[in-house]
C-alpha cells in the first residue's frame, strides 16, 4: 500500500474528529500534534475538512454545502464565522494580508463548498458548534471518501428541470457523511445529481454523474436518472461513460452505495497516481464496471430509458424568472469565488430582507452564488445593497467566466499565484478586448498546478501554473536567474453535447505575455469566426499551429521561455 493507505490503516480517518477536539483543548501547535500522533495525522485531518496551509499552524477548512443549497441562516453563520475566525495574525500581514481582500474572506469552490483560511486548531470546536446549530458540517469535506454532492444551484426554480433533485442530493449526502464503512475509499469520490436538463452540475467530469431520464415501466411513465461513471480531470482527464441503467429516485442512495462499494473493493490502493475511479472504469471497461455495480446493488435496476439532458449551462449569473409567477432569482458574479465574510453575511441578510420565506442562498460550480425567491418588485432594491455593487449580475464576458484555484498564497502544491491574478486579468481583459455582442461569457480557468482544481480542461482558455525560465533579455529581472511565474496555455474546452477537453496549445508562457497573446487570439477570432461561432468552437476549427502563430504575433515573449527545470 502507498503511504496514505498506511496512514489510514494506523487509525480510522474519522477518529481524527474526536482527537482534534483534544488538540484544541490542549492548544497544541503543529509540531506537538505531529509528535503526539505522527505525520499521518495531517492526512487524516482531511476527514475533518482541514488542509494544512503553507503557513505553519494554520488550516484551510472546507464547509460542505450539498447541492450548493443554504438557508439564509446558514449563509449568515458561514459569513460571521469567517469574519470572526478566518483572520491572519500580524506576523502574516493581519488585516492587510492580501491587498485585494485583506483577510476574513471565504472562497466559493467549483464543488459548491466554502473554504476559509487562517483557521487555528483552538478555533475549530467553536466553528463546529456554531455550524451544528444550523445544520452545517466540514466532515469529509476532504480526504478519500465521498466529497460534497453537487447539484444544479437553481434546483426547484427553473422551468427547464424535469424534477427537483435536491431531496435526493440531501439523502445521498446524509448516507455517506460519517459513514465509517465508506469513509476509507482508495481516493476521493465525487458525485453529482441533477434533475436539470442543462447539466450545470457537470456530470461528465465526476466519478458518478446522475442526470434526468424517463422510462416506461409496466405501462407507467417514471422520472429518474441515467448514470455517467468514471469522469474526472487532473492528470489523465476522462469524460464519464454512459452506463445502461435507469435509477428511480428512491433507489439513488443504494445505487451510489453500490458504486462506492465497487470502487472500495476493486480500486487501486498502491499507486496513488492512478487510484481515482476513472482509471478503474477505463481499465475494466464501462460495461464490466456496470456489471460489478449491479452485482453489489440490493435492488434490480432497469435498463436505461430516454435521456432528457439537452445541453450544458455553465452559469446562472443574471436576473432570472422562477417557475412561480412574480418571483425571480439573482445570480451574482464573484470573480475567482473570493469575497469577504462580512459581504457573504450581508448577502444572507439581504435574502431574508427582500425574499419570501422560501428565500435561499445557492452556491454554483462556477464559484458564483444565487439569491432566490425575490419578488420582482424587490430586485432593484436588492441590487442596490452594498455587497451587490461589487458582485453585480451583469459582468463583462471575461469576468463572468473567470475561475481560479487557491494558488500558491496558501496551497502547498500550487506553483503560481492565482486568485489576485484571475480577478485582475478578468477585469483587464474586459476593458481591452471587444468580444462579439452575442458572446456573453468567455471561460478562463486558472489552476496553480496540474491538479485541475480550477477545471482548466473544460474552459475556453485554460491555464496551469509553472515556473518559466526566460531565455533572453525580456526577463523583468535581468540580473537574476530569469525565472518568472508562467503557465501552460490551453484552448477549446467545453462540456455539453459537444464536450471536449482543451488542447494545451503552448507551454511555459510567461505570465506577462498571456494577456497580449489573448488579445491576438481575439483579433483573429473576430476576423475569422463564422456566424454564431463561439470562441472554443473557433479554437477547435483552427489548427493548433495556426493558433500558436497567432499568439506569437503579440509584442511579448510568448514562446521565449521553457519550464524551469526542463
Coordinates of C-alpha atoms in Angstrom, one line a residue:
X1 CA 0.0 0.0 0.0
X2 CA 1.1 3.6 -0.6
X3 CA 1.9 5.8 2.3
X4 CA -1.5 7.4 2.6
X5 CA -3.1 4.0 2.8
X6 CA -0.7 3.1 5.6
X7 CA -1.8 6.2 7.5
X8 CA -5.4 5.2 7.1
X9 CA -4.6 1.7 8.4
X10 CA -2.9 3.1 11.5
X11 CA -6.1 4.9 12.6
X12 CA -9.5 5.2 11.0
X13 CA -9.6 8.6 9.5
X14 CA -13.0 9.5 11.1
X15 CA -11.4 9.0 14.6
X16 CA -9.4 12.2 14.0
X17 CA -12.6 14.2 14.7
X18 CA -12.6 13.4 18.4
X19 CA -8.8 13.7 18.6
X20 CA -9.0 17.2 17.1
X21 CA -11.1 18.3 20.0
X22 CA -8.4 17.2 22.3
X23 CA -5.7 19.1 20.3
X24 CA -7.8 22.2 20.5
X25 CA -8.5 21.8 24.3
X26 CA -4.7 21.5 24.9
X27 CA -3.8 24.3 22.5
X28 CA -1.3 22.1 20.7
X29 CA 1.0 23.5 18.0
X30 CA 1.5 21.6 14.7
X31 CA 4.8 20.3 16.0
X32 CA 3.1 19.0 19.1
X33 CA 0.3 17.4 17.1
X34 CA 2.8 15.6 14.9
X35 CA 4.8 14.5 18.0
X36 CA 1.7 13.0 19.6
X37 CA 0.0 11.4 16.5
X38 CA 2.7 11.1 13.8
X39 CA 3.0 12.6 10.4
X40 CA 0.0 10.7 9.1
X41 CA -2.3 12.9 11.2
X42 CA -2.1 15.6 8.5
X43 CA -3.6 13.2 6.0
X44 CA -6.3 12.0 8.4
X45 CA -7.3 15.6 9.4
X46 CA -8.6 15.9 5.8
X47 CA -11.6 13.9 7.0
X48 CA -12.4 16.8 9.3
X49 CA -12.4 19.0 6.3
X50 CA -9.0 20.5 7.0
X51 CA -5.8 21.0 5.0
X52 CA -2.6 22.5 6.3
X53 CA -1.7 25.8 4.8
X54 CA 1.8 26.8 3.7
X55 CA 1.9 29.0 6.8
X56 CA 2.7 26.9 9.9
X57 CA -0.1 26.3 12.5
X58 CA -2.9 27.4 10.2
X59 CA -5.5 25.4 8.3
X60 CA -7.8 25.8 5.4
X61 CA -11.2 24.5 6.4
X62 CA -13.8 23.4 3.9
X63 CA -17.5 23.5 4.6
X64 CA -19.7 21.1 2.6
X65 CA -22.9 22.5 1.0
X66 CA -24.8 19.7 -0.7
X67 CA -26.2 20.9 -4.0
X68 CA -25.0 24.4 -3.1
X69 CA -28.2 25.0 -1.1
X70 CA -28.0 27.2 2.0
X71 CA -30.8 28.8 4.1
X72 CA -30.2 32.5 4.8
X73 CA -29.5 31.5 8.4
X74 CA -26.8 29.0 7.3
X75 CA -25.2 31.5 4.9
X76 CA -25.1 34.2 7.6
X77 CA -23.4 31.8 10.1
X78 CA -20.8 31.0 7.4
X79 CA -20.1 34.7 6.9
X80 CA -19.9 35.5 10.6
X81 CA -17.6 32.6 11.3
X82 CA -15.4 33.7 8.5
X83 CA -15.3 37.3 9.8
X84 CA -14.6 36.1 13.4
X85 CA -12.1 33.2 12.9
X86 CA -10.5 33.4 9.4
X87 CA -8.1 36.2 10.3
X88 CA -4.4 36.4 9.7
X89 CA -2.1 37.3 12.5
X90 CA 0.0 40.4 12.4
X91 CA 3.2 38.5 11.5
X92 CA 1.4 37.4 8.3
X93 CA 0.0 40.8 7.5
X94 CA -3.1 40.9 9.6
X95 CA -6.0 42.8 8.0
X96 CA -3.7 43.8 5.2
X97 CA -2.6 40.2 4.5
X98 CA -4.0 40.4 0.9
X99 CA -4.1 43.7 -0.9
X100 CA -7.3 42.9 -2.7
X101 CA -9.3 41.1 0.1
X102 CA -7.5 41.9 3.3
X103 CA -8.3 38.9 5.4
X104 CA -11.5 37.3 6.8
X105 CA -12.6 36.2 3.3
X106 CA -14.0 33.0 2.0
X107 CA -13.7 31.1 -1.3
X108 CA -16.7 29.6 -3.1
X109 CA -15.3 26.5 -4.9
X110 CA -16.1 24.7 -8.1
X111 CA -17.6 21.9 -5.9
X112 CA -20.1 24.2 -4.2
X113 CA -18.1 24.2 -1.0
X114 CA -17.0 27.1 1.1
X115 CA -13.3 27.4 2.1
X116 CA -11.8 29.6 4.8
X117 CA -8.2 30.3 5.6
X118 CA -6.2 31.2 8.7
X119 CA -8.1 28.8 10.9
X120 CA -6.3 27.8 14.1
X121 CA -6.7 24.5 15.9
X122 CA -8.2 26.0 19.0
X123 CA -10.9 27.7 17.0
X124 CA -12.3 24.6 15.3
X125 CA -14.6 23.5 18.1
X126 CA -16.3 26.9 18.2
X127 CA -16.7 26.8 14.5
X128 CA -18.2 23.3 14.7
X129 CA -20.6 24.3 17.5
X130 CA -21.9 27.3 15.6
X131 CA -22.2 25.2 12.5
X132 CA -24.1 22.4 14.3
X133 CA -26.8 24.9 15.4
X134 CA -27.8 25.5 11.8
X135 CA -27.0 22.0 10.3
X136 CA -23.7 22.6 8.6
X137 CA -20.6 20.4 8.6
X138 CA -17.0 20.2 7.5
X139 CA -16.8 16.4 8.0
X140 CA -15.4 14.7 4.9
X141 CA -15.0 17.9 3.1
X142 CA -11.6 16.5 2.1
X143 CA -10.0 13.0 2.2
X144 CA -10.5 9.7 0.4
X145 CA -14.3 9.5 0.9
X146 CA -17.5 10.9 -0.6
X147 CA -17.0 14.6 -1.1
X148 CA -19.7 17.2 -1.3
X149 CA -22.5 16.1 -3.6
X150 CA -23.1 18.5 -6.4
X151 CA -26.4 19.7 -7.9
X152 CA -28.0 22.4 -10.0
X153 CA -27.9 25.6 -8.0
X154 CA -31.3 26.5 -9.4
X155 CA -32.9 23.2 -8.3
X156 CA -36.7 23.7 -7.9
X157 CA -36.5 27.2 -9.5
X158 CA -36.2 26.9 -13.3
X159 CA -38.7 25.5 -15.8
X160 CA -36.0 23.6 -17.7
X161 CA -35.7 21.0 -15.0
X162 CA -37.7 17.7 -15.1
X163 CA -37.8 17.5 -11.3
X164 CA -36.2 18.9 -8.2
X165 CA -33.3 16.6 -7.2
X166 CA -32.3 18.5 -4.1
X167 CA -34.0 15.9 -1.7
X168 CA -32.1 13.1 -3.4
X169 CA -28.8 15.1 -3.0
X170 CA -29.5 15.5 0.7
X171 CA -30.3 11.8 1.1
X172 CA -27.1 10.7 -0.6
X173 CA -25.0 13.2 1.3
X174 CA -26.5 12.1 4.6
X175 CA -25.8 8.5 3.9
X176 CA -22.1 8.9 3.2
X177 CA -21.3 11.6 5.9
X178 CA -19.7 10.0 8.9
X179 CA -20.4 6.5 7.5
X180 CA -17.3 4.6 8.6
X181 CA -17.9 1.8 6.1
X182 CA -17.5 4.1 3.1
X183 CA -15.2 6.7 4.7
X184 CA -12.0 5.0 3.5
X185 CA -12.0 4.6 -0.2
X186 CA -9.0 4.3 -2.5
X187 CA -9.3 8.0 -3.4
X188 CA -11.7 10.9 -3.3
X189 CA -15.2 10.0 -4.6
X190 CA -17.1 12.8 -6.4
X191 CA -20.8 12.6 -7.2
X192 CA -23.2 15.0 -8.9
X193 CA -27.0 14.6 -9.1
X194 CA -29.4 16.8 -11.1
X195 CA -32.9 16.8 -12.4
X196 CA -32.0 19.7 -14.7
X197 CA -31.9 19.2 -18.5
X198 CA -28.9 21.6 -18.8
X199 CA -26.4 19.5 -16.8
X200 CA -24.9 22.6 -15.0
X201 CA -23.8 20.1 -12.3
X202 CA -21.1 18.8 -14.6
X203 CA -22.0 15.1 -14.8
X204 CA -19.3 14.5 -17.4
X205 CA -16.4 15.1 -15.1
X206 CA -17.4 13.3 -11.9
X207 CA -17.0 9.8 -10.7
X208 CA -20.8 9.5 -10.6
X209 CA -23.0 11.8 -12.6
X210 CA -26.7 11.3 -12.4
X211 CA -28.8 13.2 -15.0
X212 CA -32.6 13.2 -15.6
X213 CA -34.3 10.5 -17.6
X214 CA -37.7 9.0 -18.2
X215 CA -38.8 5.4 -18.7
X216 CA -42.0 3.5 -19.2
X217 CA -42.3 0.7 -16.6
X218 CA -45.5 -1.5 -16.5
X219 CA -47.3 1.0 -18.7
X220 CA -46.5 4.0 -16.5
X221 CA -44.0 6.8 -17.2
X222 CA -41.5 7.4 -14.4
X223 CA -38.8 10.0 -14.0
X224 CA -35.4 9.1 -12.6
X225 CA -31.8 9.2 -13.5
X226 CA -29.3 7.9 -16.1
X227 CA -25.8 7.4 -14.8
X228 CA -22.4 8.5 -16.1
X229 CA -19.4 6.9 -14.4
X230 CA -15.7 7.5 -14.3
X231 CA -15.2 11.1 -15.3
X232 CA -12.5 13.4 -13.9
X233 CA -9.8 16.0 -14.6
X234 CA -6.3 16.5 -13.2
X235 CA -3.6 14.3 -14.9
X236 CA -5.3 11.7 -17.2
X237 CA -8.6 13.6 -17.7
X238 CA -11.6 11.4 -18.8
X239 CA -15.1 12.1 -19.8
X240 CA -17.6 9.9 -17.9
X241 CA -19.1 6.9 -19.6
X242 CA -22.8 6.3 -20.0
X243 CA -24.0 3.0 -18.5
X244 CA -27.2 1.1 -19.2
X245 CA -29.2 1.8 -16.1
X246 CA -32.3 3.7 -15.1
X247 CA -32.3 4.7 -11.4
X248 CA -35.6 5.6 -9.7
X249 CA -35.1 8.4 -7.2
X250 CA -35.9 6.2 -4.3
X251 CA -33.0 3.8 -5.3
X252 CA -30.4 6.5 -5.8
X253 CA -28.8 6.1 -2.4
X254 CA -28.4 2.4 -2.9
X255 CA -27.0 2.8 -6.4
X256 CA -24.4 5.3 -5.2
X257 CA -23.6 3.0 -2.3
X258 CA -23.0 0.1 -4.8
X259 CA -20.7 2.2 -6.9
X260 CA -18.7 3.2 -3.8
X261 CA -18.6 -0.5 -2.8
X262 CA -17.3 -1.4 -6.2
X263 CA -14.6 1.3 -6.0
X264 CA -13.8 0.3 -2.5
X265 CA -13.2 -3.4 -3.4
X266 CA -11.6 -3.1 -6.8
X267 CA -9.8 0.3 -6.7
X268 CA -6.0 0.6 -6.6
X269 CA -4.5 1.3 -3.2
X270 CA -0.9 1.1 -4.3
X271 CA -0.1 3.7 -6.9
X272 CA -1.6 7.0 -5.7
X273 CA -1.3 8.5 -9.1
X274 CA -3.8 6.1 -10.8
X275 CA -6.2 5.2 -8.0
X276 CA -9.0 7.5 -9.0
X277 CA -12.2 5.7 -10.0
X278 CA -11.9 6.9 -13.6
X279 CA -8.8 4.7 -14.0
X280 CA -10.7 1.7 -12.8
X281 CA -13.6 2.3 -15.2
X282 CA -11.1 2.7 -18.0
X283 CA -9.2 -0.4 -17.0
X284 CA -12.2 -2.8 -16.8
X285 CA -14.4 -1.0 -19.3
X286 CA -17.8 0.7 -18.6
X287 CA -19.8 -2.5 -19.3
X288 CA -17.8 -4.7 -16.9
X289 CA -17.9 -1.9 -14.3
X290 CA -21.7 -1.6 -14.6
X291 CA -21.9 -5.4 -14.1
X292 CA -19.8 -5.2 -11.0
X293 CA -22.1 -2.4 -9.6
X294 CA -25.2 -4.4 -10.4
X295 CA -23.7 -7.4 -8.6
X296 CA -23.3 -5.3 -5.4
X297 CA -26.7 -3.5 -5.7
X298 CA -29.5 -4.7 -3.5
X299 CA -32.2 -3.6 -5.9
X300 CA -32.8 -4.6 -9.5
X301 CA -32.2 -1.6 -11.7
X302 CA -34.0 -1.3 -15.1
X303 CA -32.1 -0.7 -18.2
X304 CA -31.8 2.9 -19.5
X305 CA -34.8 4.8 -20.7
X306 CA -35.0 8.2 -22.5
X307 CA -32.3 10.7 -21.6
X308 CA -33.6 14.2 -21.0
X309 CA -30.3 16.2 -21.0
X310 CA -30.4 18.8 -23.7
X311 CA -27.1 20.7 -23.3
X312 CA -24.8 22.4 -20.8
X313 CA -25.4 25.6 -18.9
X314 CA -22.2 26.9 -17.4
X315 CA -23.6 29.5 -15.0
X316 CA -26.7 31.2 -13.6
X317 CA -25.4 34.8 -13.5
X318 CA -28.1 37.4 -14.0
X319 CA -31.7 38.1 -13.1
X320 CA -33.9 35.1 -13.9
X321 CA -37.6 34.3 -13.6
X322 CA -38.6 31.4 -11.4
X323 CA -41.4 29.0 -12.0
X324 CA -43.6 30.8 -9.5
X325 CA -45.3 33.9 -11.0
X326 CA -43.8 37.1 -9.8
X327 CA -40.6 35.6 -8.3
X328 CA -37.0 35.9 -9.6
X329 CA -33.6 34.7 -8.6
X330 CA -30.4 36.7 -9.0
X331 CA -27.0 35.2 -9.9
X332 CA -24.2 37.3 -8.6
X333 CA -20.7 37.2 -10.2
X334 CA -17.8 36.6 -7.8
X335 CA -14.6 36.6 -9.8
X336 CA -12.5 33.6 -8.6
X337 CA -15.1 32.9 -5.9
X338 CA -13.5 35.0 -3.2
X339 CA -15.4 37.5 -1.1
X340 CA -15.4 38.9 2.4
X341 CA -17.1 37.0 5.2
X342 CA -19.0 40.2 6.1
X343 CA -20.2 40.5 2.5
X344 CA -21.5 37.0 2.5
X345 CA -23.3 37.6 5.7
X346 CA -24.8 40.8 4.1
X347 CA -26.0 38.7 1.2
X348 CA -27.7 36.3 3.6
X349 CA -29.4 39.2 5.4
X350 CA -30.5 40.6 2.1
X351 CA -32.1 37.3 1.2
X352 CA -34.2 37.5 4.3
X353 CA -35.0 41.1 3.8
X354 CA -36.1 41.1 0.2
X355 CA -37.1 37.4 -0.3
X356 CA -40.0 35.3 0.7
X357 CA -40.0 32.8 3.5
X358 CA -38.6 30.3 0.9
X359 CA -35.5 32.5 0.1
X360 CA -32.2 30.8 -0.1
X361 CA -28.5 31.4 -1.0
X362 CA -27.2 28.9 -3.5
X363 CA -23.5 28.2 -4.5
X364 CA -22.7 27.5 -8.1
X365 CA -20.0 25.3 -9.7
X366 CA -18.5 28.4 -11.4
X367 CA -17.7 30.0 -8.0
X368 CA -20.7 32.4 -8.1
X369 CA -23.8 32.5 -5.9
X370 CA -27.5 33.0 -6.2
X371 CA -30.2 34.6 -4.0
X372 CA -33.6 33.1 -4.7
X373 CA -37.3 33.8 -4.2
X374 CA -37.1 37.5 -4.7
X375 CA -40.4 39.2 -5.6
X376 CA -39.9 41.2 -8.8
X377 CA -40.6 44.5 -7.1
X378 CA -37.7 43.9 -4.7
X379 CA -35.0 43.0 -7.2
X380 CA -33.9 46.6 -7.8
X381 CA -33.5 47.2 -4.0
X382 CA -31.6 44.0 -3.7
X383 CA -29.2 45.1 -6.4
X384 CA -28.6 48.4 -4.6
X385 CA -27.3 46.7 -1.5
X386 CA -23.6 47.5 -0.7
X387 CA -22.4 43.9 -1.3
X388 CA -24.2 43.8 -4.6
X389 CA -22.2 46.7 -6.1
X390 CA -19.1 44.5 -6.2
X391 CA -20.8 41.4 -7.5
X392 CA -23.3 42.8 -10.0
X393 CA -25.2 40.2 -12.1
X394 CA -24.2 41.8 -15.5
X395 CA -20.4 41.4 -15.7
X396 CA -18.2 41.5 -18.8
X397 CA -17.7 38.1 -20.5
X398 CA -14.2 37.5 -19.1
X399 CA -15.3 38.4 -15.5
X400 CA -18.3 36.2 -15.9
X401 CA -16.2 33.2 -16.9
X402 CA -13.2 33.6 -14.6
X403 CA -12.4 30.7 -12.3
X404 CA -9.3 30.4 -10.1
X405 CA -8.0 27.9 -7.6
X406 CA -6.4 28.7 -4.3
X407 CA -2.9 29.2 -5.7
X408 CA 0.4 29.5 -4.0
X409 CA -0.8 32.0 -1.5
X410 CA -1.9 29.1 0.7
X411 CA -1.7 25.8 -1.2
X412 CA 1.4 23.6 -0.8
X413 CA 1.1 22.2 -4.4
X414 CA 0.4 25.4 -6.4
X415 CA 3.3 26.9 -8.3
X416 CA 1.9 30.3 -9.1
X417 CA -0.4 32.9 -7.5
X418 CA -4.0 32.6 -9.0
X419 CA -6.7 34.5 -7.1
X420 CA -5.5 38.0 -7.4
X421 CA -4.2 37.4 -10.9
X422 CA -7.6 35.9 -12.0
X423 CA -9.5 38.9 -10.8
X424 CA -7.1 41.5 -12.2
X425 CA -6.8 39.7 -15.6
X426 CA -10.6 39.3 -15.9
X427 CA -11.2 43.0 -15.5
X428 CA -8.3 44.0 -17.7
X429 CA -9.4 41.7 -20.5
X430 CA -13.0 43.1 -20.3
X431 CA -11.5 46.5 -20.8
X432 CA -9.1 45.7 -23.6
X433 CA -11.0 43.2 -25.7
X434 CA -14.1 43.7 -27.7
X435 CA -16.0 40.4 -27.7
X436 CA -18.8 39.8 -30.2
X437 CA -22.1 41.1 -28.8
X438 CA -23.8 37.7 -28.7
X439 CA -20.9 36.1 -26.7
X440 CA -21.9 36.7 -23.0
X441 CA -19.1 34.6 -21.4
X442 CA -15.5 33.5 -22.1
X443 CA -14.5 30.9 -19.7
X444 CA -10.9 31.4 -18.5
X445 CA -9.9 28.9 -15.7
X446 CA -6.5 29.2 -13.9
X447 CA -5.0 26.4 -11.9
X448 CA -1.8 26.9 -10.0
X449 CA -0.5 23.5 -10.8
X450 CA -1.6 20.4 -12.8
X451 CA -4.2 19.3 -10.2
X452 CA -7.0 21.0 -12.1
X453 CA -8.8 22.4 -9.1
X454 CA -10.0 25.3 -11.3
X455 CA -11.0 22.8 -14.0
X456 CA -8.9 24.3 -16.9
X457 CA -9.5 21.4 -19.2
X458 CA -13.2 22.4 -19.8
X459 CA -12.6 26.1 -20.3
X460 CA -12.4 28.2 -23.5
X461 CA -9.0 29.3 -22.2
X462 CA -7.3 27.2 -19.5
X463 CA -4.1 27.7 -17.6
X464 CA -2.0 25.5 -15.3
X465 CA 0.9 27.1 -13.5
X466 CA 4.6 26.5 -13.7
X467 CA 7.8 28.5 -13.3
X468 CA 9.3 29.6 -16.5
X469 CA 13.0 30.3 -17.4
X470 CA 13.2 33.1 -19.9
X471 CA 15.9 32.6 -22.5
X472 CA 16.6 36.3 -23.5
X473 CA 16.6 39.9 -22.4
X474 CA 12.9 40.1 -21.9
X475 CA 13.1 39.0 -18.3
X476 CA 11.9 41.7 -15.9
X477 CA 14.8 40.7 -13.6
X478 CA 17.8 40.9 -15.9
X479 CA 20.3 40.4 -13.1
X480 CA 18.6 37.4 -11.6
X481 CA 18.1 33.8 -12.9
X482 CA 15.4 34.9 -15.4
X483 CA 12.8 32.8 -13.6
X484 CA 9.3 34.1 -13.7
X485 CA 5.8 32.8 -13.0
X486 CA 4.2 31.3 -16.1
X487 CA 1.7 28.8 -17.3
X488 CA 0.7 26.3 -19.9
X489 CA -1.9 27.8 -22.2
X490 CA -4.8 25.7 -23.4
X491 CA -7.7 26.4 -25.8
X492 CA -11.0 24.9 -26.9
X493 CA -12.5 23.1 -23.9
X494 CA -16.2 22.7 -23.2
X495 CA -18.9 20.4 -21.6
X496 CA -22.2 19.6 -23.1
X497 CA -23.3 17.9 -26.3
X498 CA -20.0 18.9 -27.9
X499 CA -17.9 18.2 -24.9
X500 CA -14.2 18.0 -25.4
X501 CA -11.1 18.8 -23.3
X502 CA -8.9 21.7 -24.5
X503 CA -5.6 21.2 -26.2
X504 CA -2.5 22.5 -24.4
X505 CA -1.5 24.7 -27.4
X506 CA 1.5 26.4 -25.8
X507 CA 3.6 25.6 -22.8
X508 CA 5.7 27.7 -20.5
X509 CA 4.2 31.1 -21.4
X510 CA 5.5 33.8 -19.1
X511 CA 2.6 35.4 -17.1
X512 CA 3.3 38.8 -18.6
X513 CA 2.8 37.5 -22.1
X514 CA -0.6 36.0 -21.6
X515 CA -2.9 39.0 -22.0
X516 CA -1.1 40.2 -25.2
X517 CA -1.5 36.6 -26.5
X518 CA -5.2 36.6 -25.8
X519 CA -5.6 39.9 -27.5
X520 CA -4.1 38.5 -30.6
X521 CA -6.3 35.4 -30.5
X522 CA -9.5 37.5 -30.2
X523 CA -8.4 39.8 -33.1
X524 CA -8.1 36.7 -35.3
X525 CA -11.3 35.2 -33.9
X526 CA -13.3 38.4 -34.7
X527 CA -11.9 38.4 -38.2
X528 CA -12.3 34.6 -38.9
X529 CA -15.4 33.4 -36.9
X530 CA -18.4 32.2 -38.7
X531 CA -21.9 33.4 -37.7
X532 CA -22.7 32.4 -34.2
X533 CA -19.4 30.6 -33.7
X534 CA -18.2 30.7 -30.1
X535 CA -14.6 31.1 -29.2
X536 CA -14.0 27.5 -28.2
X537 CA -15.5 26.3 -31.4
X538 CA -13.2 28.6 -33.4
X539 CA -10.2 27.3 -31.5
X540 CA -11.2 23.7 -32.4
X541 CA -11.7 24.5 -36.0
X542 CA -8.4 26.3 -36.4
X543 CA -5.2 24.2 -36.5
X544 CA -3.1 24.4 -33.3
X545 CA -0.1 25.5 -35.3
X546 CA -2.1 28.5 -36.6
X547 CA -3.2 29.3 -33.0
X548 CA 0.4 29.3 -31.9
X549 CA 1.4 31.6 -34.8
X550 CA -1.4 34.0 -33.8
X551 CA -0.2 34.1 -30.2
X552 CA 3.4 34.7 -31.2
X553 CA 2.4 37.8 -33.0
X554 CA 2.0 39.5 -29.6
X555 CA 4.6 42.0 -28.6
X556 CA 5.5 39.8 -25.7
X557 CA 7.8 36.8 -25.0
X558 CA 5.1 34.2 -25.6
X559 CA 7.5 31.5 -26.7
X560 CA 10.8 32.6 -25.3
X561 CA 10.6 30.6 -22.1
X562 CA 11.0 27.0 -21.0
X563 CA 9.5 25.3 -18.0
X564 CA 12.1 25.7 -15.2
X565 CA 13.9 22.5 -14.6
X566 CA 13.3 21.0 -18.1

